[in-house]
Coordinates of C-alpha atoms in Angstrom, one line a residue:
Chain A
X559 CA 21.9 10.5 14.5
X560 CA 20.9 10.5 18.5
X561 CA 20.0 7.0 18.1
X562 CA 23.3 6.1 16.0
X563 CA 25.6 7.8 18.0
X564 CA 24.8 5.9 21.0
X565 CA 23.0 9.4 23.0
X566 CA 19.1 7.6 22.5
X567 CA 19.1 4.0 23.8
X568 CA 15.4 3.9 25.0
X569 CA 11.8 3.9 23.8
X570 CA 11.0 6.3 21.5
X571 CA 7.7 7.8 22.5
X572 CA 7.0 11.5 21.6
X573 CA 10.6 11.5 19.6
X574 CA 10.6 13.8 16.4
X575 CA 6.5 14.6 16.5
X576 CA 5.1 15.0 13.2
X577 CA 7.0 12.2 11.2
X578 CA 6.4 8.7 10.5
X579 CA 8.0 6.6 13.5
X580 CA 8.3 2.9 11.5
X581 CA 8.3 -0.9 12.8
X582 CA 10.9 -2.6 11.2
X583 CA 10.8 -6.2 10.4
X584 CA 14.2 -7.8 8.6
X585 CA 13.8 -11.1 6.5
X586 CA 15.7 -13.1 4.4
X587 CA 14.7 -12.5 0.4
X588 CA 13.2 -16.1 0.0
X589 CA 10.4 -14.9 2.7
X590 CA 10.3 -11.2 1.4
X591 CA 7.7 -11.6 -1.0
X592 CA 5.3 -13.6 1.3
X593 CA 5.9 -11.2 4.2
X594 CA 4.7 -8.1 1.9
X595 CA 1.7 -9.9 0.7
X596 CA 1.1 -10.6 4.3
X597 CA 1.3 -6.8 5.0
X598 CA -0.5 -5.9 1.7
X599 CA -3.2 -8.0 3.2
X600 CA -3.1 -6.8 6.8
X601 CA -2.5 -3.4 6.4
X602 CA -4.4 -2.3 9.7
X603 CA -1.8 -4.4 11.4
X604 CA 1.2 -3.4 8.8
X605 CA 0.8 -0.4 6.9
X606 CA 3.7 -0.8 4.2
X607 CA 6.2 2.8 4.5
X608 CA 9.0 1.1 2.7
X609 CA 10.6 -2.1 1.6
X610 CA 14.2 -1.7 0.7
X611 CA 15.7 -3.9 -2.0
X612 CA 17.8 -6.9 -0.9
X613 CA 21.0 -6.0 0.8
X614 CA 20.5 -2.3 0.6
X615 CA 20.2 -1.1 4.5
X616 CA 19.3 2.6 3.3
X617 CA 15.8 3.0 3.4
X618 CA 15.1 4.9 0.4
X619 CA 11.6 6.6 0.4
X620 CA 11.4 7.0 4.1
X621 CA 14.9 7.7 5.3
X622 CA 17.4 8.0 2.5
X623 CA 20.1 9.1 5.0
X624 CA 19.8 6.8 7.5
X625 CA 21.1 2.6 7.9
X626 CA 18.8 0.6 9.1
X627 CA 21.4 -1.6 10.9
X628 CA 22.4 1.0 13.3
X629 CA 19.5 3.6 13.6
X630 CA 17.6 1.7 16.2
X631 CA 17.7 1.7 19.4
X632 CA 17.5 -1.9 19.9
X633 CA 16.6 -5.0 18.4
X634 CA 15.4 -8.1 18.6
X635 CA 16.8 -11.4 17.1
X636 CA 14.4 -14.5 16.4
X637 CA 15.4 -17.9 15.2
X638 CA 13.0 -20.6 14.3
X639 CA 10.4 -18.7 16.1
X640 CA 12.2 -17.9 19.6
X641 CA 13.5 -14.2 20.7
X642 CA 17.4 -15.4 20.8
X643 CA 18.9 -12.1 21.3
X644 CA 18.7 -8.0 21.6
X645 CA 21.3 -6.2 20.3
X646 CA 22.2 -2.4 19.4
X647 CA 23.9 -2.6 16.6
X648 CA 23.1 -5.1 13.4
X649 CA 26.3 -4.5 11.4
X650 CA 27.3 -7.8 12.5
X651 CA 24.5 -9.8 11.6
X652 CA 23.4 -7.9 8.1
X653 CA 23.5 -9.9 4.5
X654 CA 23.4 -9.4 1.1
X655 CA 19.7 -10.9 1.2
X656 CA 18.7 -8.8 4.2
X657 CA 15.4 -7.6 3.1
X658 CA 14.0 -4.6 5.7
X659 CA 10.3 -3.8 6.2
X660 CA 9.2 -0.4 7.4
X661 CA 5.5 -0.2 8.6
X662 CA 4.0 2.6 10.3
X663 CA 3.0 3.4 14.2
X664 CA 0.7 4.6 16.5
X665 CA 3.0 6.6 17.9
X666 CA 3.3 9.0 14.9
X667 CA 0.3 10.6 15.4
X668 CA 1.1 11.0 18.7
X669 CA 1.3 15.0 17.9
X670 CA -2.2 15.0 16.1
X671 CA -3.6 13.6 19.9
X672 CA -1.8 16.2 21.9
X673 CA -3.2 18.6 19.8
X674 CA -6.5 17.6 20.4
X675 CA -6.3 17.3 23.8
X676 CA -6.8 13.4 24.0
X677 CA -5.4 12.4 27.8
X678 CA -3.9 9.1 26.7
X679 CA -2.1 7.7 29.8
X680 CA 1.3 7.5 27.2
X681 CA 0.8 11.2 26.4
X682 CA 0.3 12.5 29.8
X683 CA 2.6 10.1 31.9
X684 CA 6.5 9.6 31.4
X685 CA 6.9 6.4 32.6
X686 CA 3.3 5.1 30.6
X687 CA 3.1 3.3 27.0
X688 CA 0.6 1.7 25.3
X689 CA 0.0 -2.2 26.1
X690 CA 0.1 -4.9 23.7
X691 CA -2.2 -8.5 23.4
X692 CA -2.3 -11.6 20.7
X693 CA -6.2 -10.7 20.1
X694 CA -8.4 -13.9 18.6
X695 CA -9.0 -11.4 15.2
X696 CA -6.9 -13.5 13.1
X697 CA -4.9 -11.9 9.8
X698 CA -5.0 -12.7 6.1
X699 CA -2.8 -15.3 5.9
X700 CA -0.3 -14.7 2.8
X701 CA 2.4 -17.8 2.0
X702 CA 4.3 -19.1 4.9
X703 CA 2.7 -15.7 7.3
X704 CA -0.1 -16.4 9.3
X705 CA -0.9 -14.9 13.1
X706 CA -3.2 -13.3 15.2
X707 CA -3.6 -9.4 15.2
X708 CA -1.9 -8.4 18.0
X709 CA -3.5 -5.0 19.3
X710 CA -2.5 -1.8 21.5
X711 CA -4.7 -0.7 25.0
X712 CA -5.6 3.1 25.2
X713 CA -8.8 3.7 27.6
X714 CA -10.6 6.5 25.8
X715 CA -12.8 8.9 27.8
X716 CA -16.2 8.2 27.3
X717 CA -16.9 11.6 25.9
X718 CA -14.2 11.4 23.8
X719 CA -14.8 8.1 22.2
X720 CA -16.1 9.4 19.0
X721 CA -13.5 12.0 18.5
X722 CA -10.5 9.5 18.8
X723 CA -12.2 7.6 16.4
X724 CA -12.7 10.1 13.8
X725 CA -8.9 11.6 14.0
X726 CA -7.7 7.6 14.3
X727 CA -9.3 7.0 11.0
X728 CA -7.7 9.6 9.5
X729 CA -4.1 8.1 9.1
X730 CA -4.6 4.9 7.6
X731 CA -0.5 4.5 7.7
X732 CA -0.4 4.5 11.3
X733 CA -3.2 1.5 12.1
X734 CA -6.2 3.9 11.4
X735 CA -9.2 3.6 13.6
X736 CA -9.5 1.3 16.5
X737 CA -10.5 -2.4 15.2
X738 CA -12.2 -3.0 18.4
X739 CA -14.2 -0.5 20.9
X740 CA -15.6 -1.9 24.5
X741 CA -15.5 -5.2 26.2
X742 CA -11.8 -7.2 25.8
X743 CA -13.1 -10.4 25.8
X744 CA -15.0 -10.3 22.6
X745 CA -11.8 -10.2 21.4
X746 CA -10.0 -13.1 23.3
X747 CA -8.4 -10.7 25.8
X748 CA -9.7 -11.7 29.3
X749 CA -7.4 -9.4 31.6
X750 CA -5.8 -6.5 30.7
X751 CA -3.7 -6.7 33.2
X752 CA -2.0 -10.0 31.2
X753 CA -0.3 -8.3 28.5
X754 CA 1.3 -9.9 26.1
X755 CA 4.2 -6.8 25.6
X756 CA 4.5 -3.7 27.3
X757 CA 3.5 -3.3 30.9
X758 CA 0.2 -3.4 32.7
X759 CA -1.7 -0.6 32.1
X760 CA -3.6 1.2 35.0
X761 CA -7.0 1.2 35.8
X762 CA -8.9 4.1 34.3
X763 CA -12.3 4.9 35.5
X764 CA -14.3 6.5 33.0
X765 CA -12.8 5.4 30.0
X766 CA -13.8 2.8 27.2
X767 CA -11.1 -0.1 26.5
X768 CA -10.1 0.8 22.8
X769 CA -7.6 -1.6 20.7
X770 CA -5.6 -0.5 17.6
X771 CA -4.0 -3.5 15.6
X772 CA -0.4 -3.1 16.3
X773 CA 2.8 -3.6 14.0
X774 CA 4.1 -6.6 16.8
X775 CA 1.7 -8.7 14.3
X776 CA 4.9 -9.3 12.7
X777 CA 6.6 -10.4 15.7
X778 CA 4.3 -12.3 16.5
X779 CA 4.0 -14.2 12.9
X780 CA 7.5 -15.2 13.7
X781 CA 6.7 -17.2 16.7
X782 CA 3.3 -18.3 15.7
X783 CA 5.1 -20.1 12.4
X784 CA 8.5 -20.5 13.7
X785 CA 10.0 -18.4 11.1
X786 CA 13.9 -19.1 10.7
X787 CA 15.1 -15.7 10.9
X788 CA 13.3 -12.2 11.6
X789 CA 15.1 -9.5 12.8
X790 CA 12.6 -6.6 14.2
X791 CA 13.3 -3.3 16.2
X792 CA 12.5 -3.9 19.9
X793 CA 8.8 -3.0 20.9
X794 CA 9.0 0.7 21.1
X795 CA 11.9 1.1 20.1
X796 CA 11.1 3.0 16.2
X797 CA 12.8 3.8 14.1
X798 CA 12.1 7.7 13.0
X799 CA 12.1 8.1 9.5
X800 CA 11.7 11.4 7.4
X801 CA 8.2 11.0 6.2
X802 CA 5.6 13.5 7.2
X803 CA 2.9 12.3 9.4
X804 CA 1.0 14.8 7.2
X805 CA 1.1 12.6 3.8
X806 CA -1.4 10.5 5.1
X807 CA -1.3 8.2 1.9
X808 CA 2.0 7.6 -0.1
X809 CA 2.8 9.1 -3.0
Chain B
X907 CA -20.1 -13.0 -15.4
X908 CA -20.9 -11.1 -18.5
X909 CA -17.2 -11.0 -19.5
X910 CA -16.6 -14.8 -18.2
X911 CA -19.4 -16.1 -20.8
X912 CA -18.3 -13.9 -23.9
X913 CA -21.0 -11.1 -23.5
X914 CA -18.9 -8.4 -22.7
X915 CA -15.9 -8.3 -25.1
X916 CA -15.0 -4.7 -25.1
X917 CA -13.6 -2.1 -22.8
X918 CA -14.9 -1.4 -19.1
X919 CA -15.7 2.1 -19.3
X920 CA -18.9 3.2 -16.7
X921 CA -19.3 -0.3 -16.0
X922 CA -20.1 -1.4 -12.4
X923 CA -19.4 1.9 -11.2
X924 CA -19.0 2.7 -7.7
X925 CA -16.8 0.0 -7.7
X926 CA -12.6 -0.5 -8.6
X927 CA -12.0 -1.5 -11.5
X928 CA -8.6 -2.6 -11.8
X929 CA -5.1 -2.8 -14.3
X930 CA -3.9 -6.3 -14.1
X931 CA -0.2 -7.5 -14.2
X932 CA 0.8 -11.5 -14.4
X933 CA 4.6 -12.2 -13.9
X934 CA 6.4 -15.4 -13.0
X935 CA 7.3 -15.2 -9.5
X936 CA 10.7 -14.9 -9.9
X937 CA 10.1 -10.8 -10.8
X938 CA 7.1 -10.4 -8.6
X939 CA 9.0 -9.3 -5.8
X940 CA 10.5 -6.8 -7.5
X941 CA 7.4 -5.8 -9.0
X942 CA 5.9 -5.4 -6.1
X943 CA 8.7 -3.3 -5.1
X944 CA 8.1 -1.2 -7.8
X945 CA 4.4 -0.3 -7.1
X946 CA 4.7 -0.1 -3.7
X947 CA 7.6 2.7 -4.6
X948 CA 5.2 4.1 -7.5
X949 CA 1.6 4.3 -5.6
X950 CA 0.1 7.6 -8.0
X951 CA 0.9 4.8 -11.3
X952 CA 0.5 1.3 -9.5
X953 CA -1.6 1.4 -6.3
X954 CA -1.7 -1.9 -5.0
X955 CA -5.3 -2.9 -4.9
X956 CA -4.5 -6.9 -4.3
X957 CA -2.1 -9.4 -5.3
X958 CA -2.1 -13.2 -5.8
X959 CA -0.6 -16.0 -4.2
X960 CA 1.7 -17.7 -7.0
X961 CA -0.6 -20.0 -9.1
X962 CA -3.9 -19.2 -7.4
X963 CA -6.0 -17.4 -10.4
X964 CA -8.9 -15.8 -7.4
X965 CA -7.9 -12.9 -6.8
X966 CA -9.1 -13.4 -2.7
X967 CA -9.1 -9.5 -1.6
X968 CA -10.6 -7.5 -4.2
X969 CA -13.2 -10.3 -6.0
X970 CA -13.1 -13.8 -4.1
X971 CA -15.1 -15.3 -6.4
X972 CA -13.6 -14.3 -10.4
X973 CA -10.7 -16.1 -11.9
X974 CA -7.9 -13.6 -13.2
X975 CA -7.7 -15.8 -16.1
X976 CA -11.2 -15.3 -17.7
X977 CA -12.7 -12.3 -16.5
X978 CA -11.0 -9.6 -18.5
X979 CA -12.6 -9.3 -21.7
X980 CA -9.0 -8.8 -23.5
X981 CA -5.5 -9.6 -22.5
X982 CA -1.9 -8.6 -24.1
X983 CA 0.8 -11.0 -23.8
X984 CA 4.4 -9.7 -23.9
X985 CA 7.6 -11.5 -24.4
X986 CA 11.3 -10.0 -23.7
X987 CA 9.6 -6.8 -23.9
X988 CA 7.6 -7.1 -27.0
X989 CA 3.5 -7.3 -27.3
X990 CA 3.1 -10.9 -29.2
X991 CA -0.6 -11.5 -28.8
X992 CA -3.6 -10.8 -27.9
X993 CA -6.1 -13.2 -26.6
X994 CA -9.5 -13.6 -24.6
X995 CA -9.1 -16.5 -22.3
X996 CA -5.2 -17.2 -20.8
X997 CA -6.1 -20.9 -19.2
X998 CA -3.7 -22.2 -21.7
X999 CA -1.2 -19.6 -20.5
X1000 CA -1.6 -20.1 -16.6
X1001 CA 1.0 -21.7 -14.9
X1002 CA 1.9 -22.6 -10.8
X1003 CA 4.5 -19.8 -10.7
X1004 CA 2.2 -16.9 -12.5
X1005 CA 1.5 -13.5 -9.8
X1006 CA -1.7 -11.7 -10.7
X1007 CA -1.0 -7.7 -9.4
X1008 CA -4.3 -5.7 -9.4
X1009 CA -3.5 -2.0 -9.5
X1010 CA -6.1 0.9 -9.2
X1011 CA -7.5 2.7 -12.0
X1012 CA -9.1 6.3 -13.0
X1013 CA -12.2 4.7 -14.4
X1014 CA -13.2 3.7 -10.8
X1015 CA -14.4 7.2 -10.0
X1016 CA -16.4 8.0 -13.3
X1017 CA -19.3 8.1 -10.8
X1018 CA -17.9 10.7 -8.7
X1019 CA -17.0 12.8 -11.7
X1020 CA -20.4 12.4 -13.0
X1021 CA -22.2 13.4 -9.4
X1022 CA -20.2 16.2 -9.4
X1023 CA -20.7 17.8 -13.4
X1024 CA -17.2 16.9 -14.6
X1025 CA -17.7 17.0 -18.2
X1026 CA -14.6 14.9 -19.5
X1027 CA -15.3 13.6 -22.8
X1028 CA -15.1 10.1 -22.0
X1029 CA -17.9 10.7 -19.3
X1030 CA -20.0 12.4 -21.8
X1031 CA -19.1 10.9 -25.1
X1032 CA -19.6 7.0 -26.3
X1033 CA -16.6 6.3 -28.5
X1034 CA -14.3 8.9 -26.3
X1035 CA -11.9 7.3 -24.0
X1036 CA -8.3 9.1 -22.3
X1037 CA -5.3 8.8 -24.1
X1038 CA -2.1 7.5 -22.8
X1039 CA 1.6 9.1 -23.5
X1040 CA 4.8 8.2 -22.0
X1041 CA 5.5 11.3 -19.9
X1042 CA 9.4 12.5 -19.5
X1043 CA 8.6 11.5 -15.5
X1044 CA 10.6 8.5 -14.1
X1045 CA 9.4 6.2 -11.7
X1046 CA 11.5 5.2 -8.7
X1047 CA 13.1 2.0 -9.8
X1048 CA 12.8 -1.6 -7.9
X1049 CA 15.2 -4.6 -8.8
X1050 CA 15.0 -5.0 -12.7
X1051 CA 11.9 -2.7 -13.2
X1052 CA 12.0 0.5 -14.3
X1053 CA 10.2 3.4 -16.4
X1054 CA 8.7 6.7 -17.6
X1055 CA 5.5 7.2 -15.9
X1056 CA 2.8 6.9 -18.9
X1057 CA -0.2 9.5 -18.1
X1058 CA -3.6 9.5 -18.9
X1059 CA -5.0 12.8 -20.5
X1060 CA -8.3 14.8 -19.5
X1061 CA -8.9 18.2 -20.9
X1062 CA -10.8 20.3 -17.7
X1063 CA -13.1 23.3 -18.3
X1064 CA -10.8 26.2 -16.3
X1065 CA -13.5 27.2 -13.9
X1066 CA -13.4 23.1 -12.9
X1067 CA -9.8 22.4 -12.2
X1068 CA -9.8 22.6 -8.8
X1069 CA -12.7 21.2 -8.0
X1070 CA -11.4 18.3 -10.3
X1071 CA -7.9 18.4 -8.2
X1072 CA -10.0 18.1 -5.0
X1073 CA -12.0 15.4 -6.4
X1074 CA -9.7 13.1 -7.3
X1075 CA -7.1 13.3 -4.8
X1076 CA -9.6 11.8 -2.2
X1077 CA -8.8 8.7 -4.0
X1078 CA -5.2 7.7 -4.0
X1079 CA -6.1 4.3 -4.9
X1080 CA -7.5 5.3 -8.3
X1081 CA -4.4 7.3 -8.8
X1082 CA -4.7 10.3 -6.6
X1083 CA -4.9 14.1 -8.0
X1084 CA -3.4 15.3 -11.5
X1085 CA 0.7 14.5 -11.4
X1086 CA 0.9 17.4 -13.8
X1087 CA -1.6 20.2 -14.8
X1088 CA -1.0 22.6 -18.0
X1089 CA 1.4 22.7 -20.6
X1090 CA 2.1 19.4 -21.8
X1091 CA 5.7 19.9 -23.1
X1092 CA 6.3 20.4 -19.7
X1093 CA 6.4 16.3 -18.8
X1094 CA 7.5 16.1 -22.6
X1095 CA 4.8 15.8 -24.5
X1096 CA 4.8 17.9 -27.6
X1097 CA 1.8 17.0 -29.5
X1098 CA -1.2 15.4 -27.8
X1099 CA -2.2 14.4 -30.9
X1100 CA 0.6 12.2 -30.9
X1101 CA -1.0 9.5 -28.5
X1102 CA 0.8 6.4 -27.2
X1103 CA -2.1 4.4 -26.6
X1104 CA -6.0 5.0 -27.3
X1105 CA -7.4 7.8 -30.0
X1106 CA -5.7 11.7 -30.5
X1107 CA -8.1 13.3 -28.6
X1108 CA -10.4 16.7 -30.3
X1109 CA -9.4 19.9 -29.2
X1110 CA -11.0 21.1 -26.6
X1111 CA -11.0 25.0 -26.1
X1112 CA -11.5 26.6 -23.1
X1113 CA -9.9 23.4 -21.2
X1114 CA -6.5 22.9 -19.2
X1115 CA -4.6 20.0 -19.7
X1116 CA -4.5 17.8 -17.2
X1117 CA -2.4 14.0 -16.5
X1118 CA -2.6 11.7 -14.4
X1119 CA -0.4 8.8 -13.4
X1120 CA -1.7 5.5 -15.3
X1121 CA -1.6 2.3 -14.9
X1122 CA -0.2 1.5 -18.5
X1123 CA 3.1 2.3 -16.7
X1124 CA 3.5 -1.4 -15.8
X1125 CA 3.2 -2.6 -19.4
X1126 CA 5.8 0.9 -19.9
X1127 CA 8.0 -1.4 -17.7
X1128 CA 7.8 -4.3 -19.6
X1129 CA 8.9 -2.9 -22.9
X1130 CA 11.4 -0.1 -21.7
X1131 CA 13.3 -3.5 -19.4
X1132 CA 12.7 -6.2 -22.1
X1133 CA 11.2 -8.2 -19.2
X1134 CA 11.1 -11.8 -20.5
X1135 CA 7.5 -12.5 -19.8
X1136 CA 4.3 -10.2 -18.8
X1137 CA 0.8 -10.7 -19.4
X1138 CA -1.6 -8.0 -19.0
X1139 CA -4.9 -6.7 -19.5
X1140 CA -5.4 -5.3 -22.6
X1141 CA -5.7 -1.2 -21.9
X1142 CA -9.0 -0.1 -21.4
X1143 CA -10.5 -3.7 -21.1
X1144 CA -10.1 -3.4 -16.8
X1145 CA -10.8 -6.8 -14.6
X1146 CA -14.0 -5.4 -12.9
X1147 CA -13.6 -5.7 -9.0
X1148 CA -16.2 -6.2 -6.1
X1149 CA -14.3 -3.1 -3.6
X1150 CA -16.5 -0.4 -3.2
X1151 CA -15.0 3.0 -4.3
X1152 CA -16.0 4.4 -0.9
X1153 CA -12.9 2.1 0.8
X1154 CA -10.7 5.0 -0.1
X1155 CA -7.7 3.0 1.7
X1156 CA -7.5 -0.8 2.3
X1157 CA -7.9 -2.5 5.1

């Protein structure tokens, strides 16, 4: 309602701890059923929390009062493949074949981290958040989708390492455990100080490079293909739905 | 291989176990959306295990090297809602625009019930299989599809039950824990004797009912909507997968 009302207009890191924050991804029907394959298929990168049915901007399971065309912060338009636009509001631009993906974040289990004392710089900073980079893993291609996994940057204390993984791999609907631990260049990422999204992260001495696989794998299938239309939420920028971060699988 | 060449022509029960055996759903792909929908919305019934690209018979996640169309050792064809055959082999049937939906089933974790002393008949007993009953539950609708949840029914020796309940909810891909424990009127179910698919099961005293979510619920669907065309396996005759049961979530 913060976000509706026009009081939340910024990232939403640490927002409503303990439920499912949600990437969004908006596609016309005739690409609907290849994009969910292509999450089915990728589900490290695009753990499915809810597909609504065409037209219907009420997400159903995960947010049944809420509208998916104004409960976002921001988003971001793409047309043939190119960011065109970021707007607040999509009221404007919503259709009766407006098909809206929900697929879960890193950020939700932002709570579960605190609790266990993991110093993440995004936990521990105000002004930090997680860096994003088009890795060389590639996805399961499904229909028209195909893309690299794009990945998130935490630096993990090395005595912590083996902890991070075992509470990561806990919450398969928020990206799980790290798909890559230790040098960045094994997976196609030379600099982490060239990110892709976000900002540069700091250096951290002591810590281990670790990489989730991100939900800007959608994103990034729209420029990689040139998709016609994709509508997402900006990086970020989540949108909080109802679901427990507790229900670790659906139903 | 066995079922491909004619050897094995009746149902799947304790074969290849420690690995998902799976419920099989064909539909043009003018429904599959929806159907997918429909799982995705009904994960303790239809856990998506893989699904198809529209005419491709390999089924490329869960067993890259079968062919949907001749590795299930029975299949039932239904037309506007009605089962009209039964056959062995559908490469007559296939066509460019056919879906193949594998869904998750309880027979995967026979070996886990068995490591662990669950005594269910089927486990124990050759010619003993679960029975199926449409329950008074209602799955959460999607497009055109919708349904009473069909069940599956295990009697559990009282000092068991929660050790079953534990068990099997470790496994949300093979349906999850019990969607309803005791008194079967309760889901409306008056008379177990009164099966909907398989054999009336023999009493069992000193046991608790318990029901599970099944996969039956797709072909439940089918009927209860009229859906013009479906083609399933036939129940109890499961494509055999190559995903170990230990990959309690994809991905």
């Amino acid at each position: 309602m913060a976000v509706r009302e026009g009081r939340w207009t910024t990232n939403t890191k640490r927002l409503a701890l303990g439920f499912h924050q949600a990437n969004v991804t908006i596609l016309p029907k005739h690409l609907a059923f290849d994009f969910m394959r292509f999450c089915q298929r990728n589900p490290r990168a695009l753990p499915i929390l809810d597909v609504t049915d065409p037209g219907d901007p009420v997400p159903r399971i995960a947010a049944p009062d809420a509208d998916i065309r104004v409960d976002i912060p921001s988003y971001c338009i793409y047309r043939d493949g190119k960011l065109v636009d970021r707007v607040r509001d999509l009221r404007d631009q919503w259709r009766s074949d407006h098909v809206a993906f929900l697929t879960g974040c890193n950020l939700s289990i932002d709570q579960v981290l605190l609790d266990a004392g993991i110093p993440f710089p995004h936990l521990v900073r105000e002004d930090a958040f997680p860096a994003q980079y088009r890795s060389t893993l590639m996805c399961r291609p499904a229909g028209v989708f195909h893309s690299p996994v794009v990945v998130s940057y935490r630096p993990v204390p090395e005595l912590l390492l083996l902890r991070v993984i075992e509470l990561t791999s806990r919450f398969p609907l928020s990206h799980g455990a790290p798909i890559h631990v230790g040098d960045p260049v094994r997976i196609g990422i030379p600099d982490l100080a060239k990110v892709d999204w976000g900002r540069a992260p700091d250096e951290e001495p002591g810590t281990i490079p670790a990489f989730w696989a991100c939900g800007i794998t959608a994103q990034s299938a729209a420029t990689t293909v040139g998709i016609c239309e994709m509508i997402t939420h900006a990086p970020g920028h989540m949108f909080v739905t109802d679901l427990p971060v507790s229900d670790r699988t659906l139903g």
